[in-house]
PDB file of C-alpha atoms in Angstrom:
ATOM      1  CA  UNK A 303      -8.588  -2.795 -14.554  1.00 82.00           C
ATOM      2  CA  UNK A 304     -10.301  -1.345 -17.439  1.00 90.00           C
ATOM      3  CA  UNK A 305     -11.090   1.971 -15.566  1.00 94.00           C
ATOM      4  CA  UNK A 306      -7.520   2.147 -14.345  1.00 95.00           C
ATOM      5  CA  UNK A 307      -6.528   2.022 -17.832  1.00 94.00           C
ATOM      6  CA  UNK A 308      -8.883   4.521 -18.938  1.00 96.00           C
ATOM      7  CA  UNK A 309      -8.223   6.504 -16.206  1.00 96.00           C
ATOM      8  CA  UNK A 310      -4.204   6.878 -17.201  1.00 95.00           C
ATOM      9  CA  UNK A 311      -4.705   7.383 -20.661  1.00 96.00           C
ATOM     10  CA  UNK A 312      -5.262  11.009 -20.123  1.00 96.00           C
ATOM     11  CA  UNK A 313      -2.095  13.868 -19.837  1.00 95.00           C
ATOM     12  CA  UNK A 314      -4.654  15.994 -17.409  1.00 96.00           C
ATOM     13  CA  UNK A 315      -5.142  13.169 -15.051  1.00 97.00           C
ATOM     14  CA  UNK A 316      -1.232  11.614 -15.147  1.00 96.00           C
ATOM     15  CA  UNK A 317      -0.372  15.235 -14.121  1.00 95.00           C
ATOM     16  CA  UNK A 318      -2.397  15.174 -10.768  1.00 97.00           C
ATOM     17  CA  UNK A 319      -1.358  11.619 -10.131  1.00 96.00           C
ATOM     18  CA  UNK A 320       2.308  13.837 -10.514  1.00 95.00           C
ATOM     19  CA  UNK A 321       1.175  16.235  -7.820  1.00 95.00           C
ATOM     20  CA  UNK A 322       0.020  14.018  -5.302  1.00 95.00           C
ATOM     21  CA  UNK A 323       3.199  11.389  -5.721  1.00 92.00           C
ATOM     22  CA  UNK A 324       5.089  14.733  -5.039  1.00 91.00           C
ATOM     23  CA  UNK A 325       2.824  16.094  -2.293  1.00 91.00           C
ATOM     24  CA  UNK A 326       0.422  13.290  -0.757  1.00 93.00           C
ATOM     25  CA  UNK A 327      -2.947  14.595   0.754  1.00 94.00           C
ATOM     26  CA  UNK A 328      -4.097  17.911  -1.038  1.00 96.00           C
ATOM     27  CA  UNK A 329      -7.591  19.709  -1.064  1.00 96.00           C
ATOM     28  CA  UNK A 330      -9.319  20.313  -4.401  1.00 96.00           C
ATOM     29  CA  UNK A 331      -8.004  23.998  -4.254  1.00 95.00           C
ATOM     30  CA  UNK A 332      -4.211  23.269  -3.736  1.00 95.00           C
ATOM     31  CA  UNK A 333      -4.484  20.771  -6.904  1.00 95.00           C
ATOM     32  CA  UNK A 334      -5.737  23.351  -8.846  1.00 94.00           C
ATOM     33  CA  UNK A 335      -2.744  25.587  -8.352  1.00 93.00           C
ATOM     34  CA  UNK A 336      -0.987  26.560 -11.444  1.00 87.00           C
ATOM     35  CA  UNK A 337      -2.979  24.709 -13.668  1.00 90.00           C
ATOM     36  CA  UNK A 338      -4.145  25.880 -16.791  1.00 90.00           C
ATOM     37  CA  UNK A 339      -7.473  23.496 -15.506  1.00 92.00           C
ATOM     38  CA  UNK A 340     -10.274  24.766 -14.886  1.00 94.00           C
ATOM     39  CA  UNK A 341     -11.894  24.239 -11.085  1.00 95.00           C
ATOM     40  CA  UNK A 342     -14.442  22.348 -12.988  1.00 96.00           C
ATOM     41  CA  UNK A 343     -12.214  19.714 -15.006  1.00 96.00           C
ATOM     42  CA  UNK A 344      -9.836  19.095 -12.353  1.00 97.00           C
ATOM     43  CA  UNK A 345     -13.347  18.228  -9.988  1.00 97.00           C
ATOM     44  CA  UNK A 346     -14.276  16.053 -13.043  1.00 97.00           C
ATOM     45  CA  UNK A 347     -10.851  14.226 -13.665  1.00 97.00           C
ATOM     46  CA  UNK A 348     -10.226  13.781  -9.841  1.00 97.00           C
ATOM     47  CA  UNK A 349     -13.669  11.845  -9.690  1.00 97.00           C
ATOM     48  CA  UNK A 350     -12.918   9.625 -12.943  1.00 98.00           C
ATOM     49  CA  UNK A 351      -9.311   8.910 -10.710  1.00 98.00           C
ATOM     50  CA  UNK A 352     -11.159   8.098  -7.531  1.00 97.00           C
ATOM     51  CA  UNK A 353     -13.482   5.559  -9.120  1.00 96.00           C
ATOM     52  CA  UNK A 354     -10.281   3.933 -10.907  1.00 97.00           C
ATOM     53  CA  UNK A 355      -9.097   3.561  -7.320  1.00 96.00           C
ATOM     54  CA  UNK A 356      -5.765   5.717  -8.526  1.00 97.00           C
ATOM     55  CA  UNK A 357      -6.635   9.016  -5.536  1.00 98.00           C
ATOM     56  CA  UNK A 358      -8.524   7.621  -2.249  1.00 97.00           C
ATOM     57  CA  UNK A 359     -10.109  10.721  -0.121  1.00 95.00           C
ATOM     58  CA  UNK A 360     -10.266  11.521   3.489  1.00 93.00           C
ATOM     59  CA  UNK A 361     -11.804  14.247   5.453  1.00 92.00           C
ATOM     60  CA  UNK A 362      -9.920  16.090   7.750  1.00 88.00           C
ATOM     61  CA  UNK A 363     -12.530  18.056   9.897  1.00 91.00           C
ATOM     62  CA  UNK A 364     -14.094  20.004   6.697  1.00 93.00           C
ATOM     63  CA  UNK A 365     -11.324  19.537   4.441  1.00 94.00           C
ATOM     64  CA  UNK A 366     -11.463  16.700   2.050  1.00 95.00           C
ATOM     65  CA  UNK A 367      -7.521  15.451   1.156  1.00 96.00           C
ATOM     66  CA  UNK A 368      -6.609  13.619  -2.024  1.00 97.00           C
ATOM     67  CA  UNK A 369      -3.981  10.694  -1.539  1.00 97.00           C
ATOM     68  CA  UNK A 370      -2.440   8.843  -4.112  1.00 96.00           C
ATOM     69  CA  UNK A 371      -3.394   5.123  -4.146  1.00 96.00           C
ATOM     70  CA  UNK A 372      -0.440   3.138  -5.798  1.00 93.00           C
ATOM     71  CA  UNK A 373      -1.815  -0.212  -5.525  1.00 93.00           C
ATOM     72  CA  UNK A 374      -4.159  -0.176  -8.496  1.00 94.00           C
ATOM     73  CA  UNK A 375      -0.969   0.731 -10.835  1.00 91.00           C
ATOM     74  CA  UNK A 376       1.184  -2.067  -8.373  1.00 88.00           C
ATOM     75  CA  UNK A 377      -1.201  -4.555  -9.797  1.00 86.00           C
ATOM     76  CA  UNK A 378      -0.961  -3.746 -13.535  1.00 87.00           C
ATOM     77  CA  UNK A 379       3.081  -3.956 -13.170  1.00 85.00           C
ATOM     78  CA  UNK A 380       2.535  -7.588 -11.147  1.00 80.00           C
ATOM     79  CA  UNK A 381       0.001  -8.563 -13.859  1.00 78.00           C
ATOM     80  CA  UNK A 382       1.202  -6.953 -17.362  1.00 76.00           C
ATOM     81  CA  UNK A 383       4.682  -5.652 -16.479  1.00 74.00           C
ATOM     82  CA  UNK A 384       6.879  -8.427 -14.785  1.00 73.00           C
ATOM     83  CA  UNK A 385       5.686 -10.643 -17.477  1.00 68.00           C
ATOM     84  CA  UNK A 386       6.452  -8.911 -20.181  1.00 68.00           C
ATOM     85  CA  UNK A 387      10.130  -7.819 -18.762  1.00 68.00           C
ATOM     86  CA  UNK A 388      10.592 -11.612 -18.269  1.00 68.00           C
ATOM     87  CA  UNK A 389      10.209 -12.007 -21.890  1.00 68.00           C
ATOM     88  CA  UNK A 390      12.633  -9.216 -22.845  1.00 70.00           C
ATOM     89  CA  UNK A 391      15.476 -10.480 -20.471  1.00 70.00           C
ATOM     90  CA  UNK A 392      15.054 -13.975 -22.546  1.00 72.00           C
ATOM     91  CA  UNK A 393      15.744 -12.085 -25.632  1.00 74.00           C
ATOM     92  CA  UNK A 394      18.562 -10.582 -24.075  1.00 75.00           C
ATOM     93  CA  UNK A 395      20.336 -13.579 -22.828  1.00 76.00           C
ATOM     94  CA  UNK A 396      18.987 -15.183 -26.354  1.00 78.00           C
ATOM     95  CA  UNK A 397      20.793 -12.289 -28.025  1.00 78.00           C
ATOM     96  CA  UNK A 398      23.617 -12.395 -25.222  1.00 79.00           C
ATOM     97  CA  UNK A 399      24.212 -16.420 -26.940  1.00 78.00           C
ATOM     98  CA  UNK A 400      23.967 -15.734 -29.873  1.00 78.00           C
ATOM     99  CA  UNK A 401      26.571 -12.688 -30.141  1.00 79.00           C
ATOM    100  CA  UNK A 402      28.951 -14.693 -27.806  1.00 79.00           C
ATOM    101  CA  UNK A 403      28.151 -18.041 -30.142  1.00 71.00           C
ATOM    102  CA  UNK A 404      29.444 -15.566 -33.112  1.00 56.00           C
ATOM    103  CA  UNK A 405      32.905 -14.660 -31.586  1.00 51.00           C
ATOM    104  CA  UNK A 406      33.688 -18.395 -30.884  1.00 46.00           C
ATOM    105  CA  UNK A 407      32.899 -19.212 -34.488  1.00 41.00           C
TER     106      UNK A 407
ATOM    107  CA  UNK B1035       0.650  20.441   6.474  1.00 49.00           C
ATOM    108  CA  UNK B1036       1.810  19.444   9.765  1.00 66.00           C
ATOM    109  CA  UNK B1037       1.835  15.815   9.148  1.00 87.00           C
ATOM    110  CA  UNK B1038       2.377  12.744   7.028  1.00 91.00           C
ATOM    111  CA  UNK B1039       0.151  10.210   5.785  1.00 93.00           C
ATOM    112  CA  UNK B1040      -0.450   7.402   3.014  1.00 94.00           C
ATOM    113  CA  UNK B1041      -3.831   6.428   1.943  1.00 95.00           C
ATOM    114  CA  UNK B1042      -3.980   2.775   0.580  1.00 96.00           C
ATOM    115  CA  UNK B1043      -6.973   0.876  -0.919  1.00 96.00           C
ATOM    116  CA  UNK B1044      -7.991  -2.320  -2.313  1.00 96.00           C
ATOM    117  CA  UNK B1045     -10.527  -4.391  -3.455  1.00 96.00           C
ATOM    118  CA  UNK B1046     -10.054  -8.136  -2.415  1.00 97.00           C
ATOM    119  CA  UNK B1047     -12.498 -10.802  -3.432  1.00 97.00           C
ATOM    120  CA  UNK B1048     -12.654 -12.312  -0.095  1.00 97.00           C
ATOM    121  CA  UNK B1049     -14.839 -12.390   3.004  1.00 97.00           C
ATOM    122  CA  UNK B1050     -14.131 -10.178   6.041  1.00 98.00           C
ATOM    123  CA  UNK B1051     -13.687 -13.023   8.256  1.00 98.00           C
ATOM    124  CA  UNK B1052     -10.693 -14.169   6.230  1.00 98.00           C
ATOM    125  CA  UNK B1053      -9.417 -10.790   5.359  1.00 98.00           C
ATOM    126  CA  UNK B1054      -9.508 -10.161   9.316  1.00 98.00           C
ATOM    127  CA  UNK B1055      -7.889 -13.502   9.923  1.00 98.00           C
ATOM    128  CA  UNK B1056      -5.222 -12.996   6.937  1.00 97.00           C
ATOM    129  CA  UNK B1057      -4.421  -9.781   8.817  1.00 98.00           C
ATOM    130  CA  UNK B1058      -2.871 -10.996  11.853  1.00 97.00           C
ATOM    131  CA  UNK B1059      -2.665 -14.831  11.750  1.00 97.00           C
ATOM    132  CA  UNK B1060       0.756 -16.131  11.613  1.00 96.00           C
ATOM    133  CA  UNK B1061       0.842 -18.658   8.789  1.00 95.00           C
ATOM    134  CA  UNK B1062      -0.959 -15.955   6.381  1.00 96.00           C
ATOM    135  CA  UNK B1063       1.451 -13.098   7.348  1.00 97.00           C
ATOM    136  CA  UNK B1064       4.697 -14.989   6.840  1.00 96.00           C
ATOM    137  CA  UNK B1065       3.640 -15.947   3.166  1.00 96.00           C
ATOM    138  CA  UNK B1066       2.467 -12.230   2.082  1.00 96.00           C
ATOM    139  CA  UNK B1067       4.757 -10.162   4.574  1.00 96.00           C
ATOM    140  CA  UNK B1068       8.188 -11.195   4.352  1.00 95.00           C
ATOM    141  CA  UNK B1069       8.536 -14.078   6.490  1.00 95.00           C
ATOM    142  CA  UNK B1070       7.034 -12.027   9.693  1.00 96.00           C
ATOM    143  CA  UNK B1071       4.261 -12.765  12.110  1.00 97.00           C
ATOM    144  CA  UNK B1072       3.251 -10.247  14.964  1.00 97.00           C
ATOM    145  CA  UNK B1073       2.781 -11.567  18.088  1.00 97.00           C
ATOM    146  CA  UNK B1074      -0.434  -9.878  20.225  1.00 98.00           C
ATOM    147  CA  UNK B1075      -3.101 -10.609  22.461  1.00 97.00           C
ATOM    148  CA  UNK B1076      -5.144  -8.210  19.872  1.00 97.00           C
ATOM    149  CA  UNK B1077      -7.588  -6.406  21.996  1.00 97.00           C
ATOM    150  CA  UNK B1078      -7.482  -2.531  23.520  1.00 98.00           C
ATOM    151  CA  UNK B1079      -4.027  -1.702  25.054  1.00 98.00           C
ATOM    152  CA  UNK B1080      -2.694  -5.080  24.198  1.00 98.00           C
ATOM    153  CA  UNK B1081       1.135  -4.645  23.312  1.00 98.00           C
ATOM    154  CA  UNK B1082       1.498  -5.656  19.608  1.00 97.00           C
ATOM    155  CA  UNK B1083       4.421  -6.216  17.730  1.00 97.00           C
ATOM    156  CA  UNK B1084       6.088  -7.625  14.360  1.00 97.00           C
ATOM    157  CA  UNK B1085       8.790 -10.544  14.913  1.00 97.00           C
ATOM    158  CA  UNK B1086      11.699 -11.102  12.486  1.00 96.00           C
ATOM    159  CA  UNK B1087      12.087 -14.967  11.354  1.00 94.00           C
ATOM    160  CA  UNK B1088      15.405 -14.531  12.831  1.00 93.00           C
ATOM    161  CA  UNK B1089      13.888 -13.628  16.555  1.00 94.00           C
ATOM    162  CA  UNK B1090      14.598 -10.050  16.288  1.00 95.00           C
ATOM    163  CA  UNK B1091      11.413  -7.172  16.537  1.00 96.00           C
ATOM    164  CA  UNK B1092      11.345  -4.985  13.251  1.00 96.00           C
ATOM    165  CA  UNK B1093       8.207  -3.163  14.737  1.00 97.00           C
ATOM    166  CA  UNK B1094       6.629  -2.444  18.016  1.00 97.00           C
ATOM    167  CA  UNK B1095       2.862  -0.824  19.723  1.00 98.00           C
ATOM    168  CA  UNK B1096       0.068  -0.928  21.267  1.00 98.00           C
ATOM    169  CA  UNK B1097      -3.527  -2.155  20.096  1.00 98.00           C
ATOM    170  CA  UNK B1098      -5.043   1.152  20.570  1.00 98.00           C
ATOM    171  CA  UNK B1099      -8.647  -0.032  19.071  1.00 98.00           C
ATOM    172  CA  UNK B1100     -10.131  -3.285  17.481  1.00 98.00           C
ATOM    173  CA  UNK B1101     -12.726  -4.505  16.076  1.00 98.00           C
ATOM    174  CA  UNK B1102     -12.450  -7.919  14.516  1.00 97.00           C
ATOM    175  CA  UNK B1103     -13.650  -7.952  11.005  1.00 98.00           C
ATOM    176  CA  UNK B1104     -14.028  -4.135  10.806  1.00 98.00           C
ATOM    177  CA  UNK B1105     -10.960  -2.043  12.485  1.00 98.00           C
ATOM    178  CA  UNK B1106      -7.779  -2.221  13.846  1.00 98.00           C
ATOM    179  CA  UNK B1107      -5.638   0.248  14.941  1.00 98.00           C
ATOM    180  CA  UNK B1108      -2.203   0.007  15.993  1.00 98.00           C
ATOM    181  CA  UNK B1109       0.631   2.682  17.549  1.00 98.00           C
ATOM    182  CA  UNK B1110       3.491   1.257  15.624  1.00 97.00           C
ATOM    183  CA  UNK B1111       7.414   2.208  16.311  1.00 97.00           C
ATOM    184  CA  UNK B1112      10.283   0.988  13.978  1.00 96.00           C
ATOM    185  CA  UNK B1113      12.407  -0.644  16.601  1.00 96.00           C
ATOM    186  CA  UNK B1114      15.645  -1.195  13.853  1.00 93.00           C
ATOM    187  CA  UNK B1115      16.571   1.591  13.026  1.00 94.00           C
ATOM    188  CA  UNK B1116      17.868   3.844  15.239  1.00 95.00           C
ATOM    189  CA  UNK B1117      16.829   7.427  12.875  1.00 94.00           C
ATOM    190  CA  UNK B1118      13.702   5.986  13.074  1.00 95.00           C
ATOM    191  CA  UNK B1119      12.565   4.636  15.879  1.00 95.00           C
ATOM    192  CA  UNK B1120      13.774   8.439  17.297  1.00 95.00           C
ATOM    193  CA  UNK B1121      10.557   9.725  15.033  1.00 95.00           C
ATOM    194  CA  UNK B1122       8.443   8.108  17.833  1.00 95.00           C
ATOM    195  CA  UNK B1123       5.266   6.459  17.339  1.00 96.00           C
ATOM    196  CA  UNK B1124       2.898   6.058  13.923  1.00 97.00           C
ATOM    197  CA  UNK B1125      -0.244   5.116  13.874  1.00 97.00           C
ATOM    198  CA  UNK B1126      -1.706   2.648  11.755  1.00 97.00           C
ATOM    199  CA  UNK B1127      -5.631   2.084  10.622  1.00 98.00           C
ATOM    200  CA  UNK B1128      -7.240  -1.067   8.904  1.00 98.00           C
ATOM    201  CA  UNK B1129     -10.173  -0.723   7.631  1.00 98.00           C
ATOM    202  CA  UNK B1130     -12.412  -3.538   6.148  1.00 98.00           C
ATOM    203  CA  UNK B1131     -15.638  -2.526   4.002  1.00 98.00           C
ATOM    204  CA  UNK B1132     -17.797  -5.421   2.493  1.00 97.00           C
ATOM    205  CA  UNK B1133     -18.844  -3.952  -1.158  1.00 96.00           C
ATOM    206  CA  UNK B1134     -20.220  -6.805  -2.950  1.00 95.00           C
ATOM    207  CA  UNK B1135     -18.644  -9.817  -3.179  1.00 95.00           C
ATOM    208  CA  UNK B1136     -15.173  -7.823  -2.477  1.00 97.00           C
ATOM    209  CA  UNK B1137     -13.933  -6.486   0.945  1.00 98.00           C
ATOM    210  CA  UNK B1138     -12.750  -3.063   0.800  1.00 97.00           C
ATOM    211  CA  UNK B1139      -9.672  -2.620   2.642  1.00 97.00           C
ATOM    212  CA  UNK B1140      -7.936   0.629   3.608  1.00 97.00           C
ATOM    213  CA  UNK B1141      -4.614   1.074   5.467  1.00 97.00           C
ATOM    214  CA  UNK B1142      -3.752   4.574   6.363  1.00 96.00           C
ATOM    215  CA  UNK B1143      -0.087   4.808   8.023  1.00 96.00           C
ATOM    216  CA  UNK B1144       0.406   8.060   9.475  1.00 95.00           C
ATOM    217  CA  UNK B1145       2.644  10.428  11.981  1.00 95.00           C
ATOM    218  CA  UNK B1146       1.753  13.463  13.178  1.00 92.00           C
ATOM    219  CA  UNK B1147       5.098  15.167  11.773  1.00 90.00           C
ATOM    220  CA  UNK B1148       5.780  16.891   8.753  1.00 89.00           C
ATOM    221  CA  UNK B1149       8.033  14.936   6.676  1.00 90.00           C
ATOM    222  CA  UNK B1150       8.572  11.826   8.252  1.00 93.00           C
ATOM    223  CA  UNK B1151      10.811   9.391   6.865  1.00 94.00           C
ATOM    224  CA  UNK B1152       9.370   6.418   8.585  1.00 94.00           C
ATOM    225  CA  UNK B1153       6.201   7.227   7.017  1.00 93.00           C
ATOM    226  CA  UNK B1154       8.469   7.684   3.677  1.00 91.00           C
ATOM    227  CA  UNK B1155       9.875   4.339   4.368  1.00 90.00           C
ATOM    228  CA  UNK B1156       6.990   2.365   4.797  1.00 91.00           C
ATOM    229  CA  UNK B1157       5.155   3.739   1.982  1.00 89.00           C
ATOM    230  CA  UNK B1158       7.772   1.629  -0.073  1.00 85.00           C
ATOM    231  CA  UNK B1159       6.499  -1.166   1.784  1.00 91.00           C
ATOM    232  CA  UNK B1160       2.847  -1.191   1.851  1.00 93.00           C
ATOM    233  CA  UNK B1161       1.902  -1.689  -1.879  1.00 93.00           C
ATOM    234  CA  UNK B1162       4.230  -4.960  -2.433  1.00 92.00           C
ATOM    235  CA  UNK B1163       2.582  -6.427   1.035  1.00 95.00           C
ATOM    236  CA  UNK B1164      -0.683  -5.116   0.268  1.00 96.00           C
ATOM    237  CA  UNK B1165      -0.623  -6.501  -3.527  1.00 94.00           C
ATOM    238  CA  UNK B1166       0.874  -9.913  -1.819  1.00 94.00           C
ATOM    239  CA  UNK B1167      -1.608 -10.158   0.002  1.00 96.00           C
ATOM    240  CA  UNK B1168      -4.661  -9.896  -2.094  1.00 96.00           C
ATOM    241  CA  UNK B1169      -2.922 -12.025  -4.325  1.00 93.00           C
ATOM    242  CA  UNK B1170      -2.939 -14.727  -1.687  1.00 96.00           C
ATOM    243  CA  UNK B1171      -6.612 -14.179  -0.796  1.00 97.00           C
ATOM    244  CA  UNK B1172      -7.799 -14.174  -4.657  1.00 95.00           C
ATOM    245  CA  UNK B1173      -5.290 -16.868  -6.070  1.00 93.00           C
ATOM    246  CA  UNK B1174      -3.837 -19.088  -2.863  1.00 95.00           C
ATOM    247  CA  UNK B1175      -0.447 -17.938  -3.616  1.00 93.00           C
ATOM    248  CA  UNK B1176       1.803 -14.885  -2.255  1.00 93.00           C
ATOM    249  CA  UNK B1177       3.631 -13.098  -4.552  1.00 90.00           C
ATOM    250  CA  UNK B1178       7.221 -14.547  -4.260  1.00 88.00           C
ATOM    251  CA  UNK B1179       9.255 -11.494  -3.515  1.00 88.00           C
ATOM    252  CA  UNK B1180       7.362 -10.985   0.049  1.00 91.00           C
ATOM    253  CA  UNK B1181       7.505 -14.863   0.941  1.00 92.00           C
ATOM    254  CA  UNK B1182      10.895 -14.481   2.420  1.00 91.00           C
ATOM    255  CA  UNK B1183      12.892 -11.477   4.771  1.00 91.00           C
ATOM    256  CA  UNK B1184      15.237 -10.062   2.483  1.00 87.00           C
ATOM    257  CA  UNK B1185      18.759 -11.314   3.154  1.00 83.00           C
ATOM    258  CA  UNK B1186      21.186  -8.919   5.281  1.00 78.00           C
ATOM    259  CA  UNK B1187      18.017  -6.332   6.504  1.00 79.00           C
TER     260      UNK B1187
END
């Protein structure tokens, strides 16, 4: 989980993660596209993304296609996420009492 | 490009025997995939499809190759909807990798049409089921939101 962390923590990176969720399945050369990116860093970040799990690659005769793998960030929001939105909807019914408790007094 | 495709992997601290058997046994798929079981003779040509708690078939295929504890790969038709069940058949490939004490699995779901939205609909899908079910195979327990079919679908 820690490289999936690492791996997010980056504006470069997020903003390839973008391109795929838009358009699933591109070669190294349609990624590059309109980036200010060199050929060189997007090869580097697209590796650090593939060993978080976050792009999975498959060939397609000699073309190699980047997909987007969602289930590494899926497992962070089951793990981190829902928990902590569990806690904030407490405080808001807390809150929700309390206000409510207020008018009645 | 003149198709559409999702590309899932995980890593599941398991064994490929129970990943395989987690796959299409009964009493693991209802717990991790909505209250659903398929109902095959899994090998080559073998009709295959996915039964609703209720009776009714969500999805429907063929077995087109198998491989217990390796591959599977199904032709797989929505057979609810009637938009998408016109898109024809999908194909989708399970693929289970031993890497360490982990199984590596990957499910590609694919059509070969641009811009399908049964491909579009079951990429909602996958991750919840897929995350469910590793969940089940690390921990014992499903996550709850896939232990059930969602009322009115």
């Amino acid at each position: 989980m820690d490289k999936v962390f690492k791996a997010l923590a980056d504006s470069s990176r997020r903003k390839l993660l973008d391109r795929l969720r838009i358009r699933n399945g591109q070669m190294l050369g349609e990624l590059c596209e309109g980036l200010s990116m060199t050929r060189q860093a997007v090869t580097k970040h697209l590796h650090i993304l593939q060993r978080a799990n976050l792009v999975a690659t498959r060939w397609r005769g000699r073309e190699k296609l980047h997909y987007l793998n969602p289930l590494p960030i899926h497992e962070i929001a089951e793990r981190w996420i829902k928990k902590f939105e569990h806690g904030r909807l407490q405080v808001l019914a807390d809150l929700k009492k309390n206000l409510e408790g207020d008018t009645d007094g | 490009m003149a198709d559409s495709r999702f590309v899932y992997v995980t890593y599941i601290r398991t064994t490929p025997q129970k990943l395989w058997n987690a796959l299409i046994d009964p009493t693991f798929t209802r717990q991790y995939w909505c209250g659903t079981h398929q109902e095959s003779e899994w090998k080559s040509g073998a009709e295959w499809k996915i039964m609703i708690p209720d009776g009714r078939v969500a999805d429907s295929g063929k077995v087109l190759e198998i491989e217990p504890e390796r591959r599977l790969v199904l032709s797989w038709r929505n057979e609810k909807k009637p938009d998408l069940r016109a898109e024809g058949y999908s194909r989708a490939t399970f693929e289970l990798e031993q890497q360490g004490d982990s199984v590596k699995l990957t499910v590609i779901h694919e059509m070969d049409k641009a811009g399908s939205k049964f491909i579009d609909a079951v990429s909602n899908g996958w991750p919840l089921i897929l995350s469910s079910l590793k969940s089940l195979l690390e921990t014992g327990e499903s996550l709850v939101e896939t232990r059930e079919w969602p009322k009115g679908m």
